[in-house]
Amino acid sequence: MEDPQEVQEEQFSGEEEGEYYEGEEGDYAEEGEYGEEGEYAEEEGDYMEQEGQQREYSGEYGEEEEGSPYQYAEEGGEERNEEEENEFDDDDINFDEIPAYKNLPPLDPLRKVRRELLRAINNTRQEDGVGLEEITLDLLTTESLQEYTKYVLEEEEDSDVLEKIISEGKGVGKFSSCTAITFLEEETTDTKHLIEPFVDAHGLLVELKRSLILDPGVNHVGIGVAAKDLRLVLVYAFSHKGVQITEINKKDSGIYVRGLMKRANIGVYALRVVDAQNLKEKAIVSPSQIEFDVSNQEFTISFNFPEGIQYDAEGKGLNYVEIYVRGNPNTIPYGVESNEKVKVDHLELVQRMRLEIFPDPRHLYEEAKSGERKAMLQQRQKEYEEEKRKVENVEANQRYITREQQRKELQELEKLRIAQENEPPQSATSSVARGSQQKLSGSQVLTPEAKGSVVSSKEKNEADENESQLSLKSEKEDEPEESQELVKEELMNSIIDLMEGQRGLRNENADLEKRVIGIRQKMGGLQEKTTEDSMTLHKYLNTLANVHQVDFKMQELQDTYNNWAQVYEENIIEKQERCKEIQNYFRDFKREVAKGAEFSRTGKPITKRTIDEWENAESERDKTLQEVRIQNITLKNRLMKLEEQSKDKEKLAEGLHLIDYEQLKIENQTLNEKIEERNEELHKLRKKIETTVQILTHTKEKLKFILAEKLALQGQRDDLAKSLDAQRKELHKQKLEQEEVRSGFMKHKQETGIVNSTQLNTDLEVRKKRVEELKHDLQALEKDFQHMQSIIAKAAS
């Protein structure tokens, strides 16, 4: 049995009937040769009948199409896309439950943002550039940029700080960076909601740093992203590296590394594993362990490393892998055994990254799942478009058939009218009578009080006409020839009388028209009835018929829904009773099991009080669960209502088709002029922004230089101040010593008044010299005396 809500959505979802109604109007209006005012005034009832039949056909076709997949796809497309996205949502993946991924480090929460930004960079290069190389993510630089983005959130951007952080992060090569700082509309921590703001920030960098992003000389990029409060920071660091590492993995008891050469004039010569903290060498690989494929510039390295791949507490590799290259790759002895020790002093270091599994298999799983989701969505979109195309073809064929039928009927009416004009008076009389009858029937069909469909009335009239014609034919066949002549004479007399009455009616009509013209002139000139007025009347009458038809359908649907509701209520009551029986049985079963259970330690059975407490707690949890489910259903219904309101608001714009085309054209031209003016202003503002940015950059650089010079001068001033203080202290000390010497000198001078006598000083000096001379003479005599004693002693012996 179908869901009544789904059927209701299918019945009242779209614009199928309105679209076909508008198309039929346009098609009918193109038949101008049959629609000019006053040309075939006698056939007005037929035209109204035809148009009413046409609207009836339109309603029938709309009814058949209301349940079509095309209509349901238009209405439920957004909800279905949301369900498909939820179906493939990779946030539900718990990699810890997969044994192969259990020992891997935790995932970066911003990995999806970086993935989308890297995709956006490559898309920009493919769209705006020709033959540009695809950009690869530089993981080591990304770590440094992540620290820098945190710094920018707290402080301001600083190129010196960025270079310092990249240098401390062991980055290799020269980098060209650019930074974008934007603001979020609302604070959020969900990475899904951060992807779009970061992509917008990427668009800002594309506008400001297009030449850098489209630089053909770069092939690696580090991406730093951070958001705090309402502030968002995005930093790119582009570089060119001669080697791209495409895979790092475990192999037996060693490590397997695979990569590509990005420059043709160099070749891989050595691989080195170093400690991430002090860059101390742990292993080195020579060309004998390297395999190089010249055709695709791919190299593979397999080597033993007992430590294997290890991670620290933050989930980062404990070691680095370094790739060294040299020129003349044709002379490198790949795969040739050699005992020569490899020295990296004369080699060029072109790549460094952490020794960890790369690419992360979880990332590959997420990307594969995302690709599968996109393929599924594209397939469903393709099926939807095919179904839509089929429905449109059926509609087009049906419209074509309807127009052909109308065209044939109008042509038959035209032929009939021409034949009636060319017939003798008796045929003219019959045509007049038939025309009046058709007018009467048409007016009766299209009155608002009819409350029936137009097509059914016309079919009834046609059936009556066919029956009357058949009866006339049978009567004519049965009548003898004499009675036919009498009837002919009677008809001729009636035709003459009717023609005279027609002349009188025409004269009376002319008089009435003159009176109408006079009244219009007196009332200020009322507008004459135009084709648009008649078309408006036709639209009103047909719309009224469609309204009656929709009311009838609504009543039928209401009865159907009431029947379904009754059936559903009976099913719900039955299922609720069955559910209660199962719950009671399951509760009794658990109670019996609990009664027979015992505590493992004491061996005592579970008391009835404990069982009752458990049952009460379980019932409370069931009640809470039921309340939460009801609340969830309420919120879902509220969400659906809000989405429907949003769709209805979007559909309000469809009323613009009633605006005159010329007015739209004028407004479009005016808006284009305004757009051109705004583009010119925007161009000027961009130039001003570039100039301002250049001036600001120059001012910032000058300010940095002045601040550095200021710091240097302040250091010199501090040194001079310290030296001045030391000199002042020394001067004060010398002054104190001088004062002490002067005071001592004055004291001694006062005590000895003859100290300053020159004669005494001269005599003192002479005596000092004399004393010194006598001391020298005494020493000489003592030496002579000792010598003489030694001689005497020798002589005595």
XYZ file of C-alpha atoms in Angstrom, residues 294-689:
396
model
C 63.882 6.410 -16.735
C 60.651 6.106 -18.754
C 58.350 7.515 -16.055
C 61.000 9.138 -13.801
C 59.912 6.951 -10.874
C 62.240 5.616 -8.181
C 61.737 2.985 -5.486
C 63.866 2.400 -2.381
C 63.678 -0.618 -0.077
C 65.956 -0.812 2.957
C 66.133 -2.445 6.376
C 65.309 -0.295 9.380
C 64.811 -2.235 12.623
C 63.065 0.612 14.438
C 60.341 0.704 11.799
C 57.712 3.440 11.708
C 57.139 4.943 15.138
C 54.875 7.760 16.353
C 55.118 10.109 19.311
C 52.336 11.045 21.742
C 50.955 13.648 19.310
C 50.717 11.110 16.504
C 53.737 12.425 14.537
C 56.591 10.331 13.191
C 59.674 10.178 15.402
C 62.061 10.231 12.423
C 62.558 12.135 9.171
C 63.210 10.791 5.678
C 65.634 12.927 3.643
C 66.163 12.640 -0.114
C 69.512 13.754 -1.571
C 70.161 14.268 -5.295
C 73.015 15.163 -7.575
C 73.473 16.146 -11.220
C 74.219 13.869 -14.181
C 71.675 11.160 -13.314
C 72.960 8.938 -16.149
C 76.222 8.385 -14.269
C 74.617 7.294 -10.978
C 75.251 3.518 -10.475
C 71.749 2.374 -9.534
C 71.609 -1.236 -8.323
C 75.403 -1.709 -8.433
C 76.938 -3.103 -5.248
C 79.600 -0.848 -3.713
C 81.405 -0.698 -0.365
C 82.020 3.016 -0.679
C 80.447 5.030 2.129
C 77.979 7.660 1.025
C 78.735 11.229 2.097
C 75.964 13.792 1.854
C 78.145 16.888 2.236
C 78.452 17.419 -1.512
C 74.831 16.359 -2.265
C 71.712 18.531 -2.492
C 68.896 17.993 0.015
C 65.601 18.448 -1.889
C 62.955 16.718 0.252
C 62.329 15.989 3.896
C 59.222 14.522 5.492
C 58.296 12.462 8.501
C 58.797 8.704 8.421
C 55.162 7.621 8.690
C 52.740 5.682 6.555
C 51.981 7.873 3.535
C 49.463 8.297 2.132
C 47.296 7.529 5.131
C 45.027 4.594 4.134
C 42.180 6.235 6.025
C 42.470 9.281 3.778
C 42.369 7.017 0.730
C 39.301 5.282 2.131
C 37.557 8.614 2.686
C 38.461 9.861 -0.790
C 37.262 6.604 -2.357
C 34.022 6.842 -0.459
C 33.622 10.475 -1.488
C 34.267 9.523 -5.109
C 31.748 6.704 -4.831
C 29.218 9.151 -3.443
C 29.807 11.619 -6.240
C 29.532 8.865 -8.844
C 26.278 7.695 -7.279
C 24.887 11.219 -7.236
C 25.932 11.784 -10.836
C 24.303 8.503 -11.861
C 21.083 9.420 -10.101
C 21.196 12.898 -11.596
C 21.669 11.348 -15.009
C 18.727 8.996 -14.463
C 16.627 11.898 -13.261
C 17.509 13.955 -16.348
C 16.716 11.020 -18.623
C 13.367 10.515 -16.910
C 12.701 14.227 -17.136
C 13.584 14.204 -20.833
C 11.213 11.282 -21.446
C 8.378 13.069 -19.645
C 9.059 16.245 -21.602
C 9.012 14.293 -24.865
C 5.674 12.720 -23.922
C 4.302 16.148 -23.032
C 5.592 17.626 -26.268
C 4.050 14.807 -28.304
C 0.762 15.172 -26.472
C 0.742 18.944 -27.029
C 1.544 18.406 -30.680
C -1.327 15.908 -31.032
C -3.694 18.296 -29.248
C -2.702 21.216 -31.472
C -3.118 19.079 -34.579
C -6.579 18.045 -33.453
C -7.530 21.651 -32.775
C -6.107 22.734 -36.096
C -8.102 20.068 -37.970
C -11.303 20.996 -36.153
C -10.767 24.681 -36.881
C -10.106 23.901 -40.539
C -13.314 21.817 -40.699
C -15.223 24.673 -39.130
C -13.707 27.082 -41.654
C -14.663 24.774 -44.541
C -18.157 24.426 -43.108
C -18.501 28.188 -42.826
C -17.357 28.692 -46.448
C -19.715 25.949 -47.605
C -22.591 27.566 -45.739
C -21.862 30.906 -47.387
C -21.878 29.312 -50.844
C -25.053 27.229 -50.254
C -28.569 28.386 -51.358
C -30.790 30.229 -48.846
C -32.227 27.036 -47.311
C -28.760 25.844 -46.359
C -27.980 29.324 -45.094
C -31.050 29.151 -42.902
C -30.013 25.812 -41.526
C -26.459 27.118 -40.914
C -27.847 30.164 -39.116
C -29.983 27.922 -36.973
C -27.014 25.612 -36.364
C -24.794 28.590 -35.511
C -27.323 29.957 -33.033
C -27.672 26.499 -31.524
C -23.876 26.222 -31.242
C -23.683 29.649 -29.628
C -26.378 28.695 -27.192
C -24.687 25.404 -26.380
C -21.306 27.136 -26.017
C -22.717 29.766 -23.678
C -24.453 27.124 -21.617
C -21.245 25.086 -21.329
C -19.122 28.010 -20.209
C -21.453 29.523 -17.616
C -20.061 29.473 -14.074
C -23.179 27.706 -12.782
C -22.583 24.688 -15.007
C -20.239 23.066 -12.426
C -19.243 20.463 -15.005
C -16.367 19.919 -17.327
C -16.325 21.630 -20.694
C -15.398 18.524 -22.622
C -18.282 16.490 -21.221
C -20.763 19.217 -22.268
C -19.366 19.397 -25.752
C -19.405 15.632 -26.121
C -23.030 15.672 -25.028
C -23.887 18.363 -27.602
C -22.059 16.470 -30.328
C -23.925 13.282 -29.381
C -27.254 15.168 -29.542
C -26.358 16.607 -32.955
C -25.372 13.170 -34.249
C -28.621 11.674 -32.973
C -30.652 14.502 -34.570
C -28.824 14.062 -37.859
C -29.399 10.316 -37.802
C -33.072 10.853 -37.025
C -33.396 13.369 -39.861
C -31.697 10.961 -42.249
C -34.011 8.141 -41.230
C -37.064 10.394 -41.551
C -35.895 11.593 -44.957
C -35.463 8.062 -46.144
C -38.912 7.068 -44.934
C -40.770 10.054 -46.314
C -42.057 9.870 -49.850
C -40.972 12.327 -52.464
C -44.205 14.306 -52.278
C -43.833 15.007 -48.602
C -40.252 16.109 -49.251
C -41.466 18.758 -51.703
C -44.002 20.034 -49.200
C -41.320 20.189 -46.551
C -39.049 22.010 -48.982
C -41.682 24.673 -49.631
C -42.238 25.084 -45.897
C -38.521 25.400 -45.323
C -38.203 27.997 -48.079
C -40.977 30.052 -46.508
C -39.399 29.776 -43.069
C -35.996 30.748 -44.529
C -37.490 33.864 -46.110
C -39.184 34.787 -42.844
C -35.962 34.226 -40.907
C -33.954 36.312 -43.391
C -36.418 39.182 -43.002
C -36.150 38.794 -39.222
C -32.349 38.798 -39.576
C -32.462 42.077 -41.509
C -34.623 43.594 -38.797
C -32.280 42.338 -36.113
C -29.273 43.782 -37.971
C -30.965 47.183 -38.214
C -31.825 47.021 -34.542
C -28.231 45.970 -33.771
C -26.906 48.963 -35.730
C -29.163 51.336 -33.778
C -28.027 49.770 -30.498
C -24.364 50.102 -31.505
C -24.903 53.814 -32.265
C -26.472 54.249 -28.842
C -23.579 52.395 -27.217
C -21.042 54.637 -29.004
C -22.870 57.731 -27.794
C -22.969 56.448 -24.212
C -19.255 55.625 -24.328
C -18.428 59.093 -25.588
C -20.444 60.649 -22.780
C -18.742 58.431 -20.145
C -15.262 59.426 -21.288
C -14.570 56.775 -23.832
C -14.651 53.261 -22.474
C -12.172 50.868 -23.892
C -13.467 48.612 -26.575
C -13.419 44.905 -26.085
C -10.199 43.496 -27.429
C -8.842 40.051 -28.052
C -7.071 40.248 -24.703
C -10.415 40.774 -22.940
C -11.893 37.737 -24.613
C -8.762 35.740 -23.806
C -8.992 36.904 -20.174
C -12.615 35.751 -20.040
C -11.565 32.440 -21.543
C -8.820 32.093 -18.933
C -11.257 32.858 -16.141
C -13.807 30.328 -17.328
C -11.187 27.642 -17.892
C -9.569 28.376 -14.543
C -12.971 28.076 -12.915
C -13.494 24.713 -14.590
C -10.042 23.606 -13.388
C -10.915 24.744 -9.870
C -14.017 22.592 -9.874
C -11.958 19.708 -11.182
C -9.319 20.188 -8.459
C -12.052 20.343 -5.808
C -13.389 17.053 -7.074
C -9.896 15.547 -6.963
C -9.389 16.905 -3.473
C -12.587 15.263 -2.297
C -11.506 11.963 -3.828
C -8.082 12.249 -2.213
C -9.664 13.118 1.125
C -11.843 10.015 0.972
C -8.812 7.937 0.000
C -6.772 9.368 2.866
C -9.585 8.768 5.329
C -9.730 5.130 4.239
C -5.966 4.835 4.544
C -6.038 6.517 7.942
C -8.653 4.052 9.167
C -6.606 1.110 7.862
C -3.451 2.518 9.438
C -5.198 3.064 12.753
C -6.407 -0.522 12.774
C -2.900 -1.735 11.901
C -1.383 0.474 14.594
C -3.812 -0.775 17.241
C -3.118 -4.358 16.242
C 0.652 -3.813 16.269
C 0.500 -1.986 19.596
C -1.379 -4.883 21.151
C 1.114 -7.313 19.656
C 3.977 -5.139 20.916
C 2.510 -5.081 24.419
C 2.169 -8.852 24.391
C 5.795 -9.249 23.288
C 6.977 -6.727 25.904
C 5.062 -8.472 28.672
C 6.387 -11.827 27.556
C 9.928 -10.511 27.350
C 9.613 -8.849 30.791
C 8.316 -12.086 32.323
C 11.098 -14.006 30.626
C 13.747 -11.628 32.012
C 12.148 -11.830 35.455
C 12.288 -15.642 35.387
C 15.914 -15.561 34.251
C 16.772 -13.042 36.980
C 15.044 -15.165 39.619
C 17.124 -18.155 38.640
C 20.379 -16.160 38.543
C 22.896 -16.006 41.420
C 25.708 -13.663 42.412
C 29.049 -15.070 41.276
C 30.835 -14.253 44.546
C 28.266 -15.076 47.227
C 26.136 -17.605 45.331
C 22.980 -15.954 46.678
C 19.999 -15.458 44.379
C 18.927 -11.997 43.263
C 16.274 -10.542 45.526
C 12.846 -9.558 44.242
C 13.452 -5.984 45.376
C 16.538 -5.714 43.202
C 14.655 -7.155 40.229
C 11.821 -4.645 40.762
C 14.336 -1.792 40.924
C 15.922 -2.936 37.654
C 12.524 -3.205 35.987
C 11.539 0.273 37.183
C 14.821 1.734 35.919
C 14.328 -0.011 32.580
C 10.770 1.317 32.270
C 12.015 4.822 33.042
C 14.636 4.480 30.317
C 11.989 3.243 27.883
C 9.790 6.244 28.691
C 12.729 8.608 28.208
C 13.585 6.885 24.920
C 9.986 7.200 23.746
C 9.913 10.907 24.639
C 13.173 11.486 22.781
C 11.838 9.634 19.730
C 8.659 11.717 19.759
C 10.716 14.869 20.073
C 12.899 13.708 17.181
C 9.843 13.076 15.000
C 8.449 16.508 15.928
C 11.699 18.188 15.017
C 11.865 16.270 11.724
C 8.336 17.384 10.837
C 9.210 20.931 11.763
C 12.283 20.728 9.550
C 10.184 19.436 6.662
C 7.692 22.273 7.111
C 10.473 24.839 7.144
C 11.980 23.333 4.001
C 8.577 23.420 2.298
C 8.153 27.057 3.311
C 11.582 27.795 1.890
C 10.632 26.081 -1.369
C 7.357 28.023 -1.512
C 9.236 31.276 -1.068
C 11.557 30.292 -3.893
C 8.551 29.543 -6.121
C 7.106 33.038 -5.568
C 9.642 34.364 -8.024
C 7.962 32.397 -10.800
C 5.216 35.018 -11.006
C 7.641 37.242 -12.864
C 6.542 35.711 -16.170
C 3.495 37.996 -16.022
C 5.711 41.081 -16.325
C 5.885 42.587 -19.756
C 8.922 41.467 -21.761
C 9.770 44.973 -22.891
C 9.736 46.225 -19.320
C 12.063 43.423 -18.339
C 14.285 44.256 -21.259
C 14.496 47.905 -20.200
C 15.171 46.929 -16.608
C 17.777 44.444 -17.784
C 19.499 47.142 -19.826
C 19.409 49.535 -16.857
C 20.809 46.866 -14.568
C 23.541 46.054 -17.107
C 24.537 49.714 -17.127
C 24.589 49.731 -13.345
C 26.624 46.540 -13.380
C 29.123 48.141 -15.743
C 29.335 51.169 -13.468
C 29.795 48.946 -10.439
C 32.445 46.947 -12.296
C 34.297 50.164 -13.105
C 34.032 51.262 -9.495
C 35.123 47.806 -8.390
C 38.102 47.988 -10.762
C 39.036 51.377 -9.339
C 38.633 50.071 -5.815
C 40.818 47.087 -6.629
C 43.486 49.418 -7.952
C 43.163 51.513 -4.814
C 43.356 48.368 -2.722
